mmCIF file of C-alpha atoms in Angstrom:
data_model
loop_
_atom_site.group_PDB
_atom_site.id
_atom_site.type_symbol
_atom_site.label_atom_id
_atom_site.label_comp_id
_atom_site.label_asym_id
_atom_site.label_seq_id
_atom_site.Cartn_x
_atom_site.Cartn_y
_atom_site.Cartn_z
ATOM 1 C CA MET G 24 5.659 -15.774 13.512
ATOM 2 C CA ALA G 25 5.586 -12.821 11.151
ATOM 3 C CA ALA G 26 4.597 -13.348 7.546
ATOM 4 C CA PRO G 27 7.235 -12.008 5.145
ATOM 5 C CA GLY G 28 6.501 -9.367 2.576
ATOM 6 C CA GLY G 29 4.540 -6.881 4.700
ATOM 7 C CA PRO G 30 3.922 -3.456 3.148
ATOM 8 C CA LEU G 31 6.482 -0.662 3.592
ATOM 9 C CA THR G 32 5.896 3.076 4.030
ATOM 10 C CA ALA G 33 8.773 5.569 4.102
ATOM 11 C CA ALA G 34 8.324 8.912 5.892
ATOM 12 C CA ASP G 35 9.978 11.198 8.452
ATOM 13 C CA LEU G 36 7.604 10.532 11.336
ATOM 14 C CA ASP G 37 9.520 12.220 14.166
ATOM 15 C CA GLY G 38 10.579 15.320 12.230
ATOM 16 C CA ASP G 39 14.329 14.848 12.687
ATOM 17 C CA GLY G 40 15.103 15.093 8.959
ATOM 18 C CA PHE G 41 15.771 11.370 8.515
ATOM 19 C CA THR G 42 13.443 8.987 6.706
ATOM 20 C CA ASP G 43 11.875 6.236 8.785
ATOM 21 C CA LEU G 44 10.349 2.969 7.585
ATOM 22 C CA VAL G 45 6.948 1.658 8.652
ATOM 23 C CA VAL G 46 7.051 -2.114 8.222
ATOM 24 C CA GLY G 47 3.912 -4.231 8.237
ATOM 25 C CA ALA G 48 3.950 -7.827 9.473
ATOM 26 C CA PRO G 49 0.391 -9.003 8.691
ATOM 27 C CA GLY G 50 1.026 -12.548 9.890
ATOM 28 C CA GLU G 51 2.436 -11.649 13.302
ATOM 29 C CA ASP G 52 1.045 -13.711 16.203
ATOM 30 C CA ILE G 53 0.429 -11.994 19.556
ATOM 31 C CA GLY G 54 0.188 -14.423 22.438
ATOM 32 C CA ARG G 55 -2.276 -17.123 21.421
ATOM 33 C CA ALA G 56 -3.923 -14.905 18.814
ATOM 34 C CA ARG G 57 -2.763 -15.855 15.342
ATOM 35 C CA ASP G 58 -2.170 -13.467 12.444
ATOM 36 C CA VAL G 59 -3.084 -10.356 14.421
ATOM 37 C CA GLY G 60 -0.434 -8.319 12.607
ATOM 38 C CA LEU G 61 1.943 -5.593 13.772
ATOM 39 C CA GLN G 62 3.182 -2.273 12.401
ATOM 40 C CA THR G 63 6.722 -1.321 13.357
ATOM 41 C CA VAL G 64 8.732 1.845 12.721
ATOM 42 C CA VAL G 65 12.448 1.424 11.985
ATOM 43 C CA TRP G 66 13.918 4.830 12.810
ATOM 44 C CA GLY G 67 16.388 6.530 10.499
ATOM 45 C CA GLY G 68 19.427 8.478 11.698
ATOM 46 C CA THR G 69 23.011 9.447 10.913
ATOM 47 C CA GLY G 70 24.068 5.802 10.928
ATOM 48 C CA GLY G 71 21.127 4.649 8.812
ATOM 49 C CA LEU G 72 18.234 2.535 10.000
ATOM 50 C CA ALA G 73 18.778 1.388 13.574
ATOM 51 C CA THR G 74 16.283 1.108 16.416
ATOM 52 C CA ALA G 75 12.711 -0.087 15.917
ATOM 53 C CA THR G 76 9.458 0.528 17.775
ATOM 54 C CA THR G 77 6.054 -1.125 17.477
ATOM 55 C CA VAL G 78 3.402 1.531 16.776
ATOM 56 C CA GLY G 79 0.276 -0.561 16.492
ATOM 57 C CA GLN G 80 -1.472 -3.807 15.705
ATOM 58 C CA GLY G 81 -3.321 -4.809 12.584
ATOM 59 C CA ARG G 82 -2.929 -6.461 9.188
ATOM 60 C CA GLU G 83 -3.998 -3.525 7.038
ATOM 61 C CA LYS G 84 -1.768 -1.289 4.929
ATOM 62 C CA THR G 85 -0.385 1.949 6.365
ATOM 63 C CA ARG G 86 -0.033 5.212 4.453
ATOM 64 C CA ALA G 87 1.713 8.416 5.570
ATOM 65 C CA GLY G 88 0.591 11.981 4.938
ATOM 66 C CA ASP G 89 -0.389 15.226 6.608
ATOM 67 C CA PHE G 90 -4.088 14.408 6.909
ATOM 68 C CA ASP G 91 -4.955 17.301 9.229
ATOM 69 C CA GLY G 92 -2.722 19.998 7.722
ATOM 70 C CA ASP G 93 -0.751 20.740 10.901
ATOM 71 C CA GLY G 94 2.667 20.203 9.313
ATOM 72 C CA HIS G 95 3.293 16.834 10.969
ATOM 73 C CA LEU G 96 3.134 13.504 9.153
ATOM 74 C CA ASP G 97 0.376 11.133 10.240
ATOM 75 C CA LEU G 98 -0.212 7.418 9.671
ATOM 76 C CA ALA G 99 -3.493 6.172 8.235
ATOM 77 C CA THR G 100 -4.821 2.650 8.060
ATOM 78 C CA ALA G 101 -8.219 1.536 6.840
ATOM 79 C CA TYR G 102 -9.462 1.571 10.425
ATOM 80 C CA GLN G 103 -7.465 4.109 12.414
ATOM 81 C CA MET G 104 -5.593 7.401 12.183
ATOM 82 C CA ARG G 105 -2.437 8.004 14.210
ATOM 83 C CA TYR G 106 -1.605 11.695 14.177
ATOM 84 C CA GLY G 107 1.948 13.039 14.427
ATOM 85 C CA PRO G 108 4.343 14.087 15.632
ATOM 86 C CA PHE G 109 5.526 10.660 16.840
ATOM 87 C CA SER G 110 7.973 10.041 19.659
ATOM 88 C CA ARG G 111 10.717 7.443 19.431
ATOM 89 C CA SER G 112 8.634 5.347 21.822
ATOM 90 C CA GLY G 113 6.065 5.041 19.016
ATOM 91 C CA ALA G 114 3.468 7.201 20.746
ATOM 92 C CA ALA G 115 1.261 9.321 18.489
ATOM 93 C CA ALA G 116 0.085 12.804 19.429
ATOM 94 C CA ARG G 117 -3.479 11.476 19.192
ATOM 95 C CA THR G 118 -5.513 8.781 17.458
ATOM 96 C CA GLY G 119 -8.918 8.598 15.823
ATOM 97 C CA PRO G 120 -11.048 6.517 13.463
ATOM 98 C CA LEU G 121 -10.955 6.744 9.672
ATOM 99 C CA VAL G 122 -13.896 4.645 8.514
ATOM 100 C CA ASP G 123 -16.495 2.262 9.916
ATOM 101 C CA LEU G 124 -14.621 -0.452 11.806
ATOM 102 C CA ASP G 125 -16.886 -3.109 10.295
ATOM 103 C CA VAL G 126 -15.799 -2.280 6.739
ATOM 104 C CA ARG G 127 -12.917 -4.195 5.188
ATOM 105 C CA VAL G 128 -10.975 -2.029 2.740
ATOM 106 C CA TYR G 129 -9.270 -3.754 -0.192
ATOM 107 C CA ALA G 130 -6.674 -1.119 -1.137
ATOM 108 C CA MET G 131 -5.514 2.193 0.283
ATOM 109 C CA GLU G 132 -3.431 5.096 -1.030
ATOM 110 C CA ALA G 133 -3.069 8.795 -0.228
ATOM 111 C CA GLY G 134 -2.686 12.061 -2.148
ATOM 112 C CA ASP G 135 -3.865 15.653 -2.305
ATOM 113 C CA VAL G 136 -6.674 15.337 -4.848
ATOM 114 C CA ASP G 137 -8.150 18.783 -4.160
ATOM 115 C CA GLY G 138 -4.900 20.755 -3.986
ATOM 116 C CA ASP G 139 -5.521 22.290 -0.549
ATOM 117 C CA GLY G 140 -2.192 21.140 0.902
ATOM 118 C CA THR G 141 -3.783 18.489 3.112
ATOM 119 C CA THR G 142 -3.457 14.789 2.275
ATOM 120 C CA ASP G 143 -6.629 12.873 1.386
ATOM 121 C CA PRO G 144 -6.851 9.088 1.997
ATOM 122 C CA LEU G 145 -8.264 6.991 -0.847
ATOM 123 C CA VAL G 146 -9.653 3.518 -0.332
ATOM 124 C CA SER G 147 -11.324 0.882 -2.465
ATOM 125 C CA ARG G 148 -13.409 -2.214 -1.920
ATOM 126 C CA SER G 149 -14.568 -4.822 -4.400
ATOM 127 C CA ASP G 150 -18.146 -4.854 -3.097
ATOM 128 C CA VAL G 151 -18.669 -2.545 -0.070
ATOM 129 C CA VAL G 152 -17.086 0.775 0.928
ATOM 130 C CA PHE G 153 -18.218 2.788 3.953
ATOM 131 C CA GLY G 154 -21.201 0.496 4.385
ATOM 132 C CA ARG G 155 -22.636 1.035 0.899
ATOM 133 C CA SER G 156 -23.276 -1.950 -1.349
ATOM 134 C CA THR G 157 -22.840 -2.345 -5.080
ATOM 135 C CA ALA G 158 -23.396 -5.264 -7.432
ATOM 136 C CA ALA G 159 -21.339 -8.074 -5.932
ATOM 137 C CA GLY G 160 -17.731 -7.553 -6.922
ATOM 138 C CA SER G 161 -18.352 -4.460 -9.115
ATOM 139 C CA GLY G 162 -16.366 -2.165 -6.816
ATOM 140 C CA LEU G 163 -16.048 1.429 -5.613
ATOM 141 C CA VAL G 164 -13.285 3.948 -4.965
ATOM 142 C CA GLY G 165 -13.728 6.353 -2.052
ATOM 143 C CA VAL G 166 -11.879 9.506 -1.023
ATOM 144 C CA VAL G 167 -12.153 11.099 2.411
ATOM 145 C CA ARG G 168 -11.113 14.733 2.071
ATOM 146 C CA GLY G 169 -8.683 15.885 4.731
ATOM 147 C CA THR G 170 -8.999 19.447 6.045
ATOM 148 C CA ALA G 171 -7.415 21.556 8.765
ATOM 149 C CA ASN G 172 -10.525 20.818 10.845
ATOM 150 C CA GLY G 173 -10.345 17.059 10.354
ATOM 151 C CA PHE G 174 -11.908 14.757 7.795
ATOM 152 C CA ALA G 175 -14.924 15.833 5.781
ATOM 153 C CA ALA G 176 -18.219 14.471 7.109
ATOM 154 C CA ARG G 177 -18.893 12.386 4.016
ATOM 155 C CA ALA G 178 -16.736 10.382 1.644
ATOM 156 C CA THR G 179 -16.943 10.727 -2.126
ATOM 157 C CA LEU G 180 -17.711 7.311 -3.641
ATOM 158 C CA ILE G 181 -17.109 6.607 -7.319
ATOM 159 C CA GLY G 182 -17.952 3.439 -9.220
ATOM 160 C CA GLN G 183 -19.051 2.406 -12.674
ATOM 161 C CA ASN G 184 -22.620 3.405 -11.845
ATOM 162 C CA THR G 185 -21.569 6.964 -10.963
ATOM 163 C CA ARG G 186 -22.864 9.586 -13.395
ATOM 164 C CA GLY G 187 -20.248 10.289 -16.072
ATOM 165 C CA VAL G 188 -18.258 7.082 -15.557
ATOM 166 C CA PRO G 189 -18.132 4.923 -18.716
ATOM 167 C CA GLY G 190 -19.645 1.448 -18.461
ATOM 168 C CA ALA G 191 -21.875 -0.083 -15.818
ATOM 169 C CA GLY G 192 -21.146 -1.858 -12.556
ATOM 170 C CA GLU G 193 -21.419 -5.603 -13.080
ATOM 171 C CA SER G 194 -20.663 -8.583 -10.924
ATOM 172 C CA GLY G 195 -16.952 -9.384 -10.974
ATOM 173 C CA ASP G 196 -15.746 -6.133 -12.620
ATOM 174 C CA ARG G 197 -13.613 -5.357 -9.519
ATOM 175 C CA PHE G 198 -13.421 -1.617 -10.099
ATOM 176 C CA GLY G 199 -10.860 -0.351 -7.558
ATOM 177 C CA THR G 200 -8.779 -3.544 -7.440
ATOM 178 C CA ASP G 201 -5.538 -1.531 -7.388
ATOM 179 C CA VAL G 202 -5.396 2.213 -6.712
ATOM 180 C CA SER G 203 -2.447 4.545 -7.361
ATOM 181 C CA VAL G 204 -2.193 8.302 -6.917
ATOM 182 C CA GLY G 205 -0.080 11.031 -8.545
ATOM 183 C CA ASP G 206 -0.269 14.278 -10.520
ATOM 184 C CA ILE G 207 -0.449 12.939 -14.063
ATOM 185 C CA THR G 208 -1.448 16.215 -15.737
ATOM 186 C CA GLY G 209 0.899 18.590 -13.903
ATOM 187 C CA ASP G 210 -1.936 20.834 -12.693
ATOM 188 C CA GLY G 211 -1.120 20.508 -8.984
ATOM 189 C CA TYR G 212 -3.954 18.074 -8.219
ATOM 190 C CA ALA G 213 -3.337 14.383 -7.532
ATOM 191 C CA ASP G 214 -5.114 12.077 -9.972
ATOM 192 C CA VAL G 215 -6.219 8.520 -9.258
ATOM 193 C CA VAL G 216 -5.686 5.425 -11.410
ATOM 194 C CA THR G 217 -7.699 2.302 -10.652
ATOM 195 C CA GLY G 218 -7.771 -1.083 -12.307
ATOM 196 C CA VAL G 219 -10.905 -2.865 -13.497
ATOM 197 C CA PRO G 220 -9.365 -6.281 -14.272
ATOM 198 C CA GLY G 221 -12.667 -8.171 -14.323
ATOM 199 C CA GLU G 222 -14.252 -5.987 -17.017
ATOM 200 C CA ASP G 223 -15.695 -7.905 -19.992
ATOM 201 C CA LEU G 224 -15.488 -6.276 -23.410
ATOM 202 C CA ALA G 225 -15.828 -7.163 -27.073
ATOM 203 C CA GLY G 226 -17.129 -10.609 -26.124
ATOM 204 C CA ARG G 227 -14.044 -11.328 -24.017
ATOM 205 C CA THR G 228 -14.369 -12.343 -20.349
ATOM 206 C CA ASP G 229 -12.139 -10.663 -17.741
ATOM 207 C CA ALA G 230 -10.199 -8.843 -20.447
ATOM 208 C CA GLY G 231 -9.778 -5.857 -18.117
ATOM 209 C CA THR G 232 -9.509 -2.080 -18.284
ATOM 210 C CA PHE G 233 -8.184 0.760 -16.146
ATOM 211 C CA ALA G 234 -9.690 4.140 -15.329
ATOM 212 C CA VAL G 235 -8.125 7.548 -14.697
ATOM 213 C CA LEU G 236 -10.003 9.824 -12.265
ATOM 214 C CA ARG G 237 -8.960 13.474 -12.414
ATOM 215 C CA GLY G 238 -8.351 15.462 -9.235
ATOM 216 C CA GLY G 239 -9.575 19.059 -8.955
ATOM 217 C CA SER G 240 -10.460 21.855 -6.527
ATOM 218 C CA THR G 241 -13.576 19.963 -5.441
ATOM 219 C CA GLY G 242 -11.800 16.595 -5.215
ATOM 220 C CA LEU G 243 -12.743 13.574 -7.310
ATOM 221 C CA SER G 244 -15.911 13.323 -9.359
ATOM 222 C CA GLY G 245 -17.415 11.245 -12.152
ATOM 223 C CA THR G 246 -16.451 13.819 -14.805
ATOM 224 C CA ARG G 247 -13.437 13.763 -17.154
ATOM 225 C CA ILE G 248 -12.802 10.077 -16.436
ATOM 226 C CA GLN G 249 -10.762 8.143 -18.996
ATOM 227 C CA VAL G 250 -10.941 4.378 -19.520
ATOM 228 C CA PHE G 251 -8.376 2.334 -21.472
ATOM 229 C CA SER G 252 -8.217 -1.287 -22.599
ATOM 230 C CA GLN G 253 -6.026 -3.262 -24.970
ATOM 231 C CA ASN G 254 -8.641 -2.517 -27.638
ATOM 232 C CA THR G 255 -8.226 1.264 -27.229
ATOM 233 C CA ALA G 256 -6.680 2.809 -30.352
ATOM 234 C CA GLY G 257 -2.917 3.155 -29.921
ATOM 235 C CA VAL G 258 -2.606 0.630 -27.087
ATOM 236 C CA PRO G 259 -0.332 -2.323 -27.962
ATOM 237 C CA GLY G 260 -2.015 -5.723 -27.920
ATOM 238 C CA THR G 261 -5.558 -7.053 -28.156
ATOM 239 C CA ALA G 262 -8.096 -7.757 -25.414
ATOM 240 C CA GLU G 263 -8.363 -11.503 -24.763
ATOM 241 C CA ASN G 264 -10.141 -13.749 -22.301
ATOM 242 C CA ASP G 265 -8.649 -13.684 -18.782
ATOM 243 C CA ASP G 266 -5.878 -11.129 -19.487
ATOM 244 C CA ARG G 267 -7.005 -9.110 -16.429
ATOM 245 C CA PHE G 268 -5.493 -5.933 -17.854
ATOM 246 C CA GLY G 269 -5.320 -3.321 -15.073
ATOM 247 C CA SER G 270 -4.595 -5.785 -12.245
ATOM 248 C CA ARG G 271 -1.813 -3.505 -10.985
ATOM 249 C CA THR G 272 -1.346 0.236 -11.494
ATOM 250 C CA ALA G 273 1.282 2.862 -10.687
ATOM 251 C CA VAL G 274 1.835 6.563 -11.341
ATOM 252 C CA VAL G 275 5.532 7.279 -11.949
ATOM 253 C CA GLY G 276 6.888 10.656 -13.025
ATOM 254 C CA GLY G 277 3.774 11.729 -14.914
ATOM 255 C CA HIS G 278 3.402 8.313 -16.570
ATOM 256 C CA VAL G 279 0.924 5.534 -15.804
ATOM 257 C CA ALA G 280 2.000 1.896 -15.666
ATOM 258 C CA VAL G 281 -0.497 -0.980 -15.658
ATOM 259 C CA SER G 282 -0.097 -4.721 -15.860
ATOM 260 C CA ALA G 283 -1.909 -7.811 -17.048
ATOM 261 C CA PRO G 284 -0.220 -10.700 -15.218
ATOM 262 C CA GLU G 285 -2.387 -13.294 -16.978
ATOM 263 C CA GLU G 286 -1.489 -12.017 -20.463
ATOM 264 C CA ASN G 287 -0.345 -14.759 -22.864
ATOM 265 C CA SER G 288 -1.419 -17.671 -20.678
ATOM 266 C CA GLY G 289 0.130 -16.283 -17.524
ATOM 267 C CA SER G 290 3.386 -14.927 -18.925
ATOM 268 C CA GLY G 291 2.264 -11.398 -18.074
ATOM 269 C CA ALA G 292 2.992 -7.946 -19.479
ATOM 270 C CA VAL G 293 3.306 -4.287 -18.445
ATOM 271 C CA TRP G 294 2.182 -1.148 -20.303
ATOM 272 C CA VAL G 295 3.380 2.437 -19.821
ATOM 273 C CA PHE G 296 1.226 5.414 -20.863
ATOM 274 C CA PRO G 297 2.402 9.050 -21.082
ATOM 275 C CA GLY G 298 0.546 11.730 -19.153
ATOM 276 C CA THR G 299 -0.289 15.098 -20.704
ATOM 277 C CA ALA G 300 -1.971 18.311 -19.551
ATOM 278 C CA SER G 301 -5.290 16.899 -20.795
ATOM 279 C CA GLY G 302 -4.883 13.442 -19.259
ATOM 280 C CA VAL G 303 -3.416 10.051 -20.131
ATOM 281 C CA THR G 304 -2.812 9.286 -23.804
ATOM 282 C CA ALA G 305 -2.402 5.996 -25.660
ATOM 283 C CA THR G 306 -0.125 7.745 -28.161
ATOM 284 C CA ARG G 307 3.448 6.466 -27.716
ATOM 285 C CA SER G 308 2.310 3.944 -25.116
ATOM 286 C CA VAL G 309 4.537 0.872 -24.953
ATOM 287 C CA SER G 310 4.325 -2.651 -23.590
ATOM 288 C CA PHE G 311 6.894 -5.229 -22.577
ATOM 289 C CA GLY G 312 6.934 -8.688 -21.052
ATOM 290 C CA PRO G 313 9.371 -11.239 -19.644
ATOM 291 C CA ARG G 314 10.693 -12.163 -23.081
ATOM 292 C CA THR G 315 11.778 -8.545 -23.545
ATOM 293 C CA LEU G 316 13.948 -8.880 -20.430
ATOM 294 C CA ALA G 317 15.259 -12.338 -21.334
ATOM 295 C CA ALA G 318 13.426 -13.738 -18.317
ATOM 296 C CA PRO G 319 11.437 -16.984 -18.005
ATOM 297 C CA VAL G 320 8.242 -16.733 -20.026
ATOM 298 C CA SER G 321 5.776 -19.509 -19.230
ATOM 299 C CA GLY G 322 3.824 -18.769 -16.066
ATOM 300 C CA ALA G 323 6.000 -15.800 -15.070
ATOM 301 C CA ARG G 324 2.941 -13.579 -14.266
ATOM 302 C CA PHE G 325 5.093 -10.568 -15.076
ATOM 303 C CA GLY G 326 3.572 -7.451 -13.501
ATOM 304 C CA ALA G 327 1.774 -9.326 -10.714
ATOM 305 C CA ALA G 328 3.178 -6.799 -8.215
ATOM 306 C CA PHE G 329 4.349 -3.188 -8.438
ATOM 307 C CA HIS G 330 6.449 -1.378 -5.849
ATOM 308 C CA ARG G 331 5.108 2.127 -5.209
#
């Protein structure tokens, strides 16, 4: 049995000019092994989506990008790279590892954070990334820079204990809970937005924040990082216990969207922040919840999931 709701990735994997869909089925059973998971490509063509091919096993998310700069789209998971071009049989040109197979990655995205034309995979983990530990549940975000010669030898790891990052890593902060990537400033470098929904502030527990990490020619670093909460000047609302502001994030058209699904006793809310050449701004930021959309209010957990 396949569990519904597996992640989707859209990309032209075979180079025929039609978009294909990579569909994850994390609850798929294989033989007597339960919940092994499968990844399947549904191929696009003149008649739309038609034939499908299994390309691999696993429960983890899949992201597409040109991770080796050869002009062909590749597929990355937290544990394996499948390099294009792909055949309609699902065969990759070659495969290789991404990170330590013993490390469980919480979230994964992809973008060109250093502007070199090669896609860089970004991953996060609530307590361990690439075998390095932090305070339990404080969290890290890691980027593995892709180059024409393969992945860089070392990943860049950023957390709340990184020099220049506001705050300090504490148990339960969950820095890196949700990671989204996009060029917010219009400078040609992909920026990274990550939630910190377990952050305590102003005497409030799990009020939550989100952080904006700027991309640049050297990739990500701990400099120029912005952090926002509901107590930031210009942001609608007020930080309260258990809001978990920053639980979900998205970069859309130079804007940043974040959610707090536990806002107002579980009704939930979403905020949208404009991006500028100097970063994200709280000026003209807006928020809305289920009542705004004439939807059910109590327990709606509005914003609990974003489609990116």
